[in-house]
Amino acid sequence: MQRNSLVAAPGGLDEEEWVTVYGFSPGDTNLVLREFEKCGAILKHVPGPRDANWMHILYQNRYDAQKALSKNGMQMNGVLIIGVKPVDAAQRQFLDEKLNSSQGFMALPPQTPSMRAAAASAATPSKASPRPHHFQQTTGDASGRRPTGAIASPAKSMLSKVADLMFGI
C-alpha cells in the first residue's frame, strides 16, 4: 500500500526515511545538521564524496523527513540557501543495503549534552570517509579549518573575493 505524501516510498509514517540536503559547503555541514536536527531524530547522515555540496540524512520516521522536506529553499543565514529532496530510489536502495550491512556509517551522538560530550570524545572517524561523522566543537585554527561556532559562515569563493576587491564590498 502506498500513501499519497511528499515522500514516495512504501510503508507507514513510523518507518525510517532518507532525504538529501544540498547546496552547502563541507564547512557548513555541522550548521546544516544542527538545523535539520530540529525536524526530528537523525539516525544517520552520509556526506557526499570529498568537497561535495550535499549529504543524505536518515530520519527516524517519515513524519520527521516530511518536516525536513518543507525546508527546501530555506535561507539558513545571510548567504546560505539549502535544498532538500527525497532520496532517489536507486540511492535509497544503495543506502539501505549499506545500512543493513553496517559498513561505513556512524550514528549521530545522543541528544543530551552530557551524552553528546561523552560520545564525541569516544568517537573516531570511519575509514570509509576522510571526515568524522559527528559534531565537532573546535576552538583553534591549527589545521586550517574555521572554528565552528553557533553559526558557521561559508567560505568565500575566489569570484566573491575578486568582486569584493574590485567593488569594495
PDB file of N, CA and C in Angstrom, residues 29-99:
ATOM      1  N   THR A  29      28.618  21.787   7.114  1.00  0.00           N
ATOM      2  CA  THR A  29      27.917  20.539   7.417  1.00  0.00           C
ATOM      3  C   THR A  29      27.333  20.543   8.825  1.00  0.00           C
ATOM      4  N   ASN A  30      28.109  20.958   9.820  1.00  0.00           N
ATOM      5  CA  ASN A  30      27.604  20.958  11.195  1.00  0.00           C
ATOM      6  C   ASN A  30      26.429  21.911  11.363  1.00  0.00           C
ATOM      7  N   LEU A  31      26.498  23.077  10.739  1.00  0.00           N
ATOM      8  CA  LEU A  31      25.391  24.035  10.795  1.00  0.00           C
ATOM      9  C   LEU A  31      24.128  23.415  10.207  1.00  0.00           C
ATOM     10  N   VAL A  32      24.270  22.764   9.064  1.00  0.00           N
ATOM     11  CA  VAL A  32      23.123  22.139   8.396  1.00  0.00           C
ATOM     12  C   VAL A  32      22.566  21.006   9.259  1.00  0.00           C
ATOM     13  N   LEU A  33      23.433  20.177   9.823  1.00  0.00           N
ATOM     14  CA  LEU A  33      22.958  19.083  10.674  1.00  0.00           C
ATOM     15  C   LEU A  33      22.224  19.606  11.901  1.00  0.00           C
ATOM     16  N   ARG A  34      22.746  20.661  12.519  1.00  0.00           N
ATOM     17  CA  ARG A  34      22.060  21.240  13.685  1.00  0.00           C
ATOM     18  C   ARG A  34      20.682  21.748  13.302  1.00  0.00           C
ATOM     19  N   GLU A  35      20.573  22.369  12.130  1.00  0.00           N
ATOM     20  CA  GLU A  35      19.275  22.877  11.679  1.00  0.00           C
ATOM     21  C   GLU A  35      18.305  21.727  11.414  1.00  0.00           C
ATOM     22  N   PHE A  36      18.789  20.666  10.790  1.00  0.00           N
ATOM     23  CA  PHE A  36      17.899  19.565  10.429  1.00  0.00           C
ATOM     24  C   PHE A  36      17.600  18.639  11.601  1.00  0.00           C
ATOM     25  N   GLU A  37      18.379  18.730  12.674  1.00  0.00           N
ATOM     26  CA  GLU A  37      18.039  18.011  13.903  1.00  0.00           C
ATOM     27  C   GLU A  37      16.740  18.547  14.499  1.00  0.00           C
ATOM     28  N   LYS A  38      16.424  19.794  14.199  1.00  0.00           N
ATOM     29  CA  LYS A  38      15.190  20.403  14.705  1.00  0.00           C
ATOM     30  C   LYS A  38      13.956  19.731  14.120  1.00  0.00           C
ATOM     31  N   CYS A  39      14.101  19.065  12.981  1.00  0.00           N
ATOM     32  CA  CYS A  39      12.965  18.384  12.338  1.00  0.00           C
ATOM     33  C   CYS A  39      12.639  17.062  13.009  1.00  0.00           C
ATOM     34  N   GLY A  40      13.601  16.446  13.652  1.00  0.00           N
ATOM     35  CA  GLY A  40      13.380  15.159  14.300  1.00  0.00           C
ATOM     36  C   GLY A  40      14.680  14.402  14.491  1.00  0.00           C
ATOM     37  N   ALA A  41      14.548  13.195  14.995  1.00  0.00           N
ATOM     38  CA  ALA A  41      15.715  12.373  15.314  1.00  0.00           C
ATOM     39  C   ALA A  41      16.429  11.920  14.038  1.00  0.00           C
ATOM     40  N   ILE A  42      17.710  12.293  13.924  1.00  0.00           N
ATOM     41  CA  ILE A  42      18.544  11.860  12.803  1.00  0.00           C
ATOM     42  C   ILE A  42      19.270  10.593  13.242  1.00  0.00           C
ATOM     43  N   LEU A  43      19.017   9.504  12.532  1.00  0.00           N
ATOM     44  CA  LEU A  43      19.666   8.241  12.867  1.00  0.00           C
ATOM     45  C   LEU A  43      21.060   8.148  12.265  1.00  0.00           C
ATOM     46  N   LYS A  44      21.204   8.586  11.026  1.00  0.00           N
ATOM     47  CA  LYS A  44      22.494   8.541  10.315  1.00  0.00           C
ATOM     48  C   LYS A  44      22.558   9.729   9.370  1.00  0.00           C
ATOM     49  N   HIS A  45      23.772  10.085   9.008  1.00  0.00           N
ATOM     50  CA  HIS A  45      23.956  11.013   7.890  1.00  0.00           C
ATOM     51  C   HIS A  45      25.170  10.548   7.104  1.00  0.00           C
ATOM     52  N   VAL A  46      25.066  10.679   5.794  1.00  0.00           N
ATOM     53  CA  VAL A  46      26.116  10.206   4.897  1.00  0.00           C
ATOM     54  C   VAL A  46      26.517  11.365   3.996  1.00  0.00           C
ATOM     55  N   PRO A  47      27.695  11.960   4.229  1.00  0.00           N
ATOM     56  CA  PRO A  47      28.140  13.043   3.353  1.00  0.00           C
ATOM     57  C   PRO A  47      28.469  12.512   1.963  1.00  0.00           C
ATOM     58  N   GLY A  48      28.398  13.392   0.987  1.00  0.00           N
ATOM     59  CA  GLY A  48      28.795  13.024  -0.369  1.00  0.00           C
ATOM     60  C   GLY A  48      30.303  12.848  -0.425  1.00  0.00           C
ATOM     61  N   PRO A  49      30.838  12.611  -1.621  1.00  0.00           N
ATOM     62  CA  PRO A  49      32.290  12.489  -1.759  1.00  0.00           C
ATOM     63  C   PRO A  49      32.992  13.772  -1.299  1.00  0.00           C
ATOM     64  N   ARG A  50      34.285  13.714  -1.175  1.00  0.00           N
ATOM     65  CA  ARG A  50      35.059  14.855  -0.684  1.00  0.00           C
ATOM     66  C   ARG A  50      34.698  16.129  -1.438  1.00  0.00           C
ATOM     67  N   ASP A  51      34.493  17.211  -0.700  1.00  0.00           N
ATOM     68  CA  ASP A  51      34.141  18.534  -1.220  1.00  0.00           C
ATOM     69  C   ASP A  51      32.778  18.572  -1.909  1.00  0.00           C
ATOM     70  N   ALA A  52      31.924  17.584  -1.679  1.00  0.00           N
ATOM     71  CA  ALA A  52      30.571  17.598  -2.248  1.00  0.00           C
ATOM     72  C   ALA A  52      29.716  18.617  -1.497  1.00  0.00           C
ATOM     73  N   ASN A  53      28.673  19.099  -2.156  1.00  0.00           N
ATOM     74  CA  ASN A  53      27.805  20.098  -1.529  1.00  0.00           C
ATOM     75  C   ASN A  53      26.489  19.479  -1.063  1.00  0.00           C
ATOM     76  N   TRP A  54      26.493  18.186  -0.741  1.00  0.00           N
ATOM     77  CA  TRP A  54      25.269  17.512  -0.334  1.00  0.00           C
ATOM     78  C   TRP A  54      25.564  16.399   0.659  1.00  0.00           C
ATOM     79  N   MET A  55      24.490  15.919   1.307  1.00  0.00           N
ATOM     80  CA  MET A  55      24.568  14.744   2.170  1.00  0.00           C
ATOM     81  C   MET A  55      23.183  14.115   2.259  1.00  0.00           C
ATOM     82  N   HIS A  56      23.166  12.833   2.597  1.00  0.00           N
ATOM     83  CA  HIS A  56      21.919  12.116   2.843  1.00  0.00           C
ATOM     84  C   HIS A  56      21.710  12.063   4.352  1.00  0.00           C
ATOM     85  N   ILE A  57      20.466  12.231   4.784  1.00  0.00           N
ATOM     86  CA  ILE A  57      20.115  12.167   6.203  1.00  0.00           C
ATOM     87  C   ILE A  57      19.013  11.130   6.373  1.00  0.00           C
ATOM     88  N   LEU A  58      19.181  10.234   7.351  1.00  0.00           N
ATOM     89  CA  LEU A  58      18.169   9.228   7.669  1.00  0.00           C
ATOM     90  C   LEU A  58      17.424   9.664   8.922  1.00  0.00           C
ATOM     91  N   TYR A  59      16.123   9.894   8.764  1.00  0.00           N
ATOM     92  CA  TYR A  59      15.274  10.261   9.897  1.00  0.00           C
ATOM     93  C   TYR A  59      14.632   9.019  10.493  1.00  0.00           C
ATOM     94  N   GLN A  60      14.279   9.126  11.763  1.00  0.00           N
ATOM     95  CA  GLN A  60      13.677   8.015  12.480  1.00  0.00           C
ATOM     96  C   GLN A  60      12.314   7.645  11.906  1.00  0.00           C
ATOM     97  N   ASN A  61      11.586   8.638  11.383  1.00  0.00           N
ATOM     98  CA  ASN A  61      10.277   8.334  10.805  1.00  0.00           C
ATOM     99  C   ASN A  61       9.981   9.278   9.646  1.00  0.00           C
ATOM    100  N   ARG A  62       8.984   8.931   8.878  1.00  0.00           N
ATOM    101  CA  ARG A  62       8.632   9.682   7.678  1.00  0.00           C
ATOM    102  C   ARG A  62       8.090  11.071   8.015  1.00  0.00           C
ATOM    103  N   TYR A  63       7.410  11.200   9.135  1.00  0.00           N
ATOM    104  CA  TYR A  63       6.873  12.499   9.545  1.00  0.00           C
ATOM    105  C   TYR A  63       8.012  13.513   9.692  1.00  0.00           C
ATOM    106  N   ASP A  64       9.100  13.106  10.347  1.00  0.00           N
ATOM    107  CA  ASP A  64      10.258  13.991  10.512  1.00  0.00           C
ATOM    108  C   ASP A  64      10.891  14.320   9.162  1.00  0.00           C
ATOM    109  N   ALA A  65      10.947  13.335   8.270  1.00  0.00           N
ATOM    110  CA  ALA A  65      11.503  13.567   6.932  1.00  0.00           C
ATOM    111  C   ALA A  65      10.653  14.581   6.171  1.00  0.00           C
ATOM    112  N   GLN A  66       9.339  14.527   6.338  1.00  0.00           N
ATOM    113  CA  GLN A  66       8.467  15.491   5.669  1.00  0.00           C
ATOM    114  C   GLN A  66       8.683  16.897   6.215  1.00  0.00           C
ATOM    115  N   LYS A  67       8.942  17.008   7.527  1.00  0.00           N
ATOM    116  CA  LYS A  67       9.270  18.324   8.086  1.00  0.00           C
ATOM    117  C   LYS A  67      10.564  18.844   7.466  1.00  0.00           C
ATOM    118  N   ALA A  68      11.537  17.954   7.270  1.00  0.00           N
ATOM    119  CA  ALA A  68      12.799  18.356   6.639  1.00  0.00           C
ATOM    120  C   ALA A  68      12.563  18.796   5.196  1.00  0.00           C
ATOM    121  N   LEU A  69      11.716  18.077   4.472  1.00  0.00           N
ATOM    122  CA  LEU A  69      11.424  18.437   3.080  1.00  0.00           C
ATOM    123  C   LEU A  69      10.778  19.811   2.980  1.00  0.00           C
ATOM    124  N   SER A  70      10.073  20.227   4.022  1.00  0.00           N
ATOM    125  CA  SER A  70       9.437  21.551   3.999  1.00  0.00           C
ATOM    126  C   SER A  70      10.469  22.677   4.079  1.00  0.00           C
ATOM    127  N   LYS A  71      11.712  22.363   4.416  1.00  0.00           N
ATOM    128  CA  LYS A  71      12.780  23.370   4.491  1.00  0.00           C
ATOM    129  C   LYS A  71      13.454  23.604   3.142  1.00  0.00           C
ATOM    130  N   ASN A  72      12.963  22.980   2.079  1.00  0.00           N
ATOM    131  CA  ASN A  72      13.537  23.169   0.751  1.00  0.00           C
ATOM    132  C   ASN A  72      13.503  24.650   0.378  1.00  0.00           C
ATOM    133  N   GLY A  73      14.644  25.196  -0.003  1.00  0.00           N
ATOM    134  CA  GLY A  73      14.739  26.599  -0.385  1.00  0.00           C
ATOM    135  C   GLY A  73      14.879  27.547   0.790  1.00  0.00           C
ATOM    136  N   MET A  74      15.079  27.020   1.996  1.00  0.00           N
ATOM    137  CA  MET A  74      15.177  27.848   3.192  1.00  0.00           C
ATOM    138  C   MET A  74      16.523  28.576   3.236  1.00  0.00           C
ATOM    139  N   GLN A  75      16.482  29.846   3.636  1.00  0.00           N
ATOM    140  CA  GLN A  75      17.707  30.616   3.828  1.00  0.00           C
ATOM    141  C   GLN A  75      18.147  30.413   5.269  1.00  0.00           C
ATOM    142  N   MET A  76      19.320  29.793   5.453  1.00  0.00           N
ATOM    143  CA  MET A  76      19.790  29.465   6.795  1.00  0.00           C
ATOM    144  C   MET A  76      20.527  30.622   7.455  1.00  0.00           C
ATOM    145  N   ASN A  77      21.219  31.404   6.682  1.00  0.00           N
ATOM    146  CA  ASN A  77      21.870  32.608   7.192  1.00  0.00           C
ATOM    147  C   ASN A  77      21.914  33.600   6.037  1.00  0.00           C
ATOM    148  N   GLY A  78      22.695  34.634   6.150  1.00  0.00           N
ATOM    149  CA  GLY A  78      22.691  35.671   5.130  1.00  0.00           C
ATOM    150  C   GLY A  78      23.089  35.226   3.739  1.00  0.00           C
ATOM    151  N   VAL A  79      23.849  34.149   3.619  1.00  0.00           N
ATOM    152  CA  VAL A  79      24.368  33.761   2.307  1.00  0.00           C
ATOM    153  C   VAL A  79      24.160  32.288   1.960  1.00  0.00           C
ATOM    154  N   LEU A  80      23.424  31.547   2.775  1.00  0.00           N
ATOM    155  CA  LEU A  80      23.288  30.110   2.557  1.00  0.00           C
ATOM    156  C   LEU A  80      21.822  29.720   2.392  1.00  0.00           C
ATOM    157  N   ILE A  81      21.477  29.249   1.204  1.00  0.00           N
ATOM    158  CA  ILE A  81      20.142  28.723   0.930  1.00  0.00           C
ATOM    159  C   ILE A  81      20.316  27.257   0.561  1.00  0.00           C
ATOM    160  N   ILE A  82      19.585  26.387   1.241  1.00  0.00           N
ATOM    161  CA  ILE A  82      19.738  24.952   1.018  1.00  0.00           C
ATOM    162  C   ILE A  82      18.512  24.368   0.324  1.00  0.00           C
ATOM    163  N   GLY A  83      18.730  23.232  -0.324  1.00  0.00           N
ATOM    164  CA  GLY A  83      17.651  22.490  -0.950  1.00  0.00           C
ATOM    165  C   GLY A  83      17.516  21.135  -0.279  1.00  0.00           C
ATOM    166  N   VAL A  84      16.297  20.612  -0.279  1.00  0.00           N
ATOM    167  CA  VAL A  84      16.024  19.302   0.311  1.00  0.00           C
ATOM    168  C   VAL A  84      15.115  18.541  -0.641  1.00  0.00           C
ATOM    169  N   LYS A  85      15.433  17.268  -0.863  1.00  0.00           N
ATOM    170  CA  LYS A  85      14.586  16.444  -1.727  1.00  0.00           C
ATOM    171  C   LYS A  85      14.590  15.019  -1.205  1.00  0.00           C
ATOM    172  N   PRO A  86      13.554  14.254  -1.560  1.00  0.00           N
ATOM    173  CA  PRO A  86      13.590  12.838  -1.182  1.00  0.00           C
ATOM    174  C   PRO A  86      14.760  12.158  -1.892  1.00  0.00           C
ATOM    175  N   VAL A  87      15.323  11.148  -1.267  1.00  0.00           N
ATOM    176  CA  VAL A  87      16.415  10.402  -1.887  1.00  0.00           C
ATOM    177  C   VAL A  87      15.861   9.628  -3.082  1.00  0.00           C
ATOM    178  N   ASP A  88      16.612   9.637  -4.192  1.00  0.00           N
ATOM    179  CA  ASP A  88      16.215   8.881  -5.379  1.00  0.00           C
ATOM    180  C   ASP A  88      16.111   7.396  -5.039  1.00  0.00           C
ATOM    181  N   ALA A  89      15.268   6.678  -5.771  1.00  0.00           N
ATOM    182  CA  ALA A  89      15.026   5.256  -5.493  1.00  0.00           C
ATOM    183  C   ALA A  89      16.312   4.431  -5.537  1.00  0.00           C
ATOM    184  N   ALA A  90      17.162   4.670  -6.539  1.00  0.00           N
ATOM    185  CA  ALA A  90      18.414   3.906  -6.652  1.00  0.00           C
ATOM    186  C   ALA A  90      19.335   4.205  -5.471  1.00  0.00           C
ATOM    187  N   GLN A  91      19.426   5.476  -5.095  1.00  0.00           N
ATOM    188  CA  GLN A  91      20.250   5.848  -3.945  1.00  0.00           C
ATOM    189  C   GLN A  91      19.688   5.256  -2.657  1.00  0.00           C
ATOM    190  N   ARG A  92      18.355   5.273  -2.512  1.00  0.00           N
ATOM    191  CA  ARG A  92      17.721   4.718  -1.317  1.00  0.00           C
ATOM    192  C   ARG A  92      18.073   3.238  -1.173  1.00  0.00           C
ATOM    193  N   GLN A  93      18.025   2.507  -2.281  1.00  0.00           N
ATOM    194  CA  GLN A  93      18.350   1.083  -2.239  1.00  0.00           C
ATOM    195  C   GLN A  93      19.804   0.888  -1.811  1.00  0.00           C
ATOM    196  N   PHE A  94      20.720   1.679  -2.383  1.00  0.00           N
ATOM    197  CA  PHE A  94      22.132   1.596  -2.023  1.00  0.00           C
ATOM    198  C   PHE A  94      22.334   1.923  -0.541  1.00  0.00           C
ATOM    199  N   LEU A  95      21.705   3.001  -0.068  1.00  0.00           N
ATOM    200  CA  LEU A  95      21.857   3.410   1.327  1.00  0.00           C
ATOM    201  C   LEU A  95      21.281   2.366   2.278  1.00  0.00           C
ATOM    202  N   ASP A  96      20.129   1.810   1.928  1.00  0.00           N
ATOM    203  CA  ASP A  96      19.525   0.779   2.772  1.00  0.00           C
ATOM    204  C   ASP A  96      20.400  -0.470   2.828  1.00  0.00           C
ATOM    205  N   GLU A  97      21.001  -0.847   1.688  1.00  0.00           N
ATOM    206  CA  GLU A  97      21.902  -2.003   1.676  1.00  0.00           C
ATOM    207  C   GLU A  97      23.126  -1.737   2.545  1.00  0.00           C
ATOM    208  N   LYS A  98      23.688  -0.539   2.436  1.00  0.00           N
ATOM    209  CA  LYS A  98      24.850  -0.182   3.259  1.00  0.00           C
ATOM    210  C   LYS A  98      24.467  -0.161   4.735  1.00  0.00           C
ATOM    211  N   LEU A  99      23.284   0.358   5.028  1.00  0.00           N
ATOM    212  CA  LEU A  99      22.811   0.431   6.406  1.00  0.00           C
ATOM    213  C   LEU A  99      22.617  -0.968   6.979  1.00  0.00           C
TER     214      LEU A  99
END
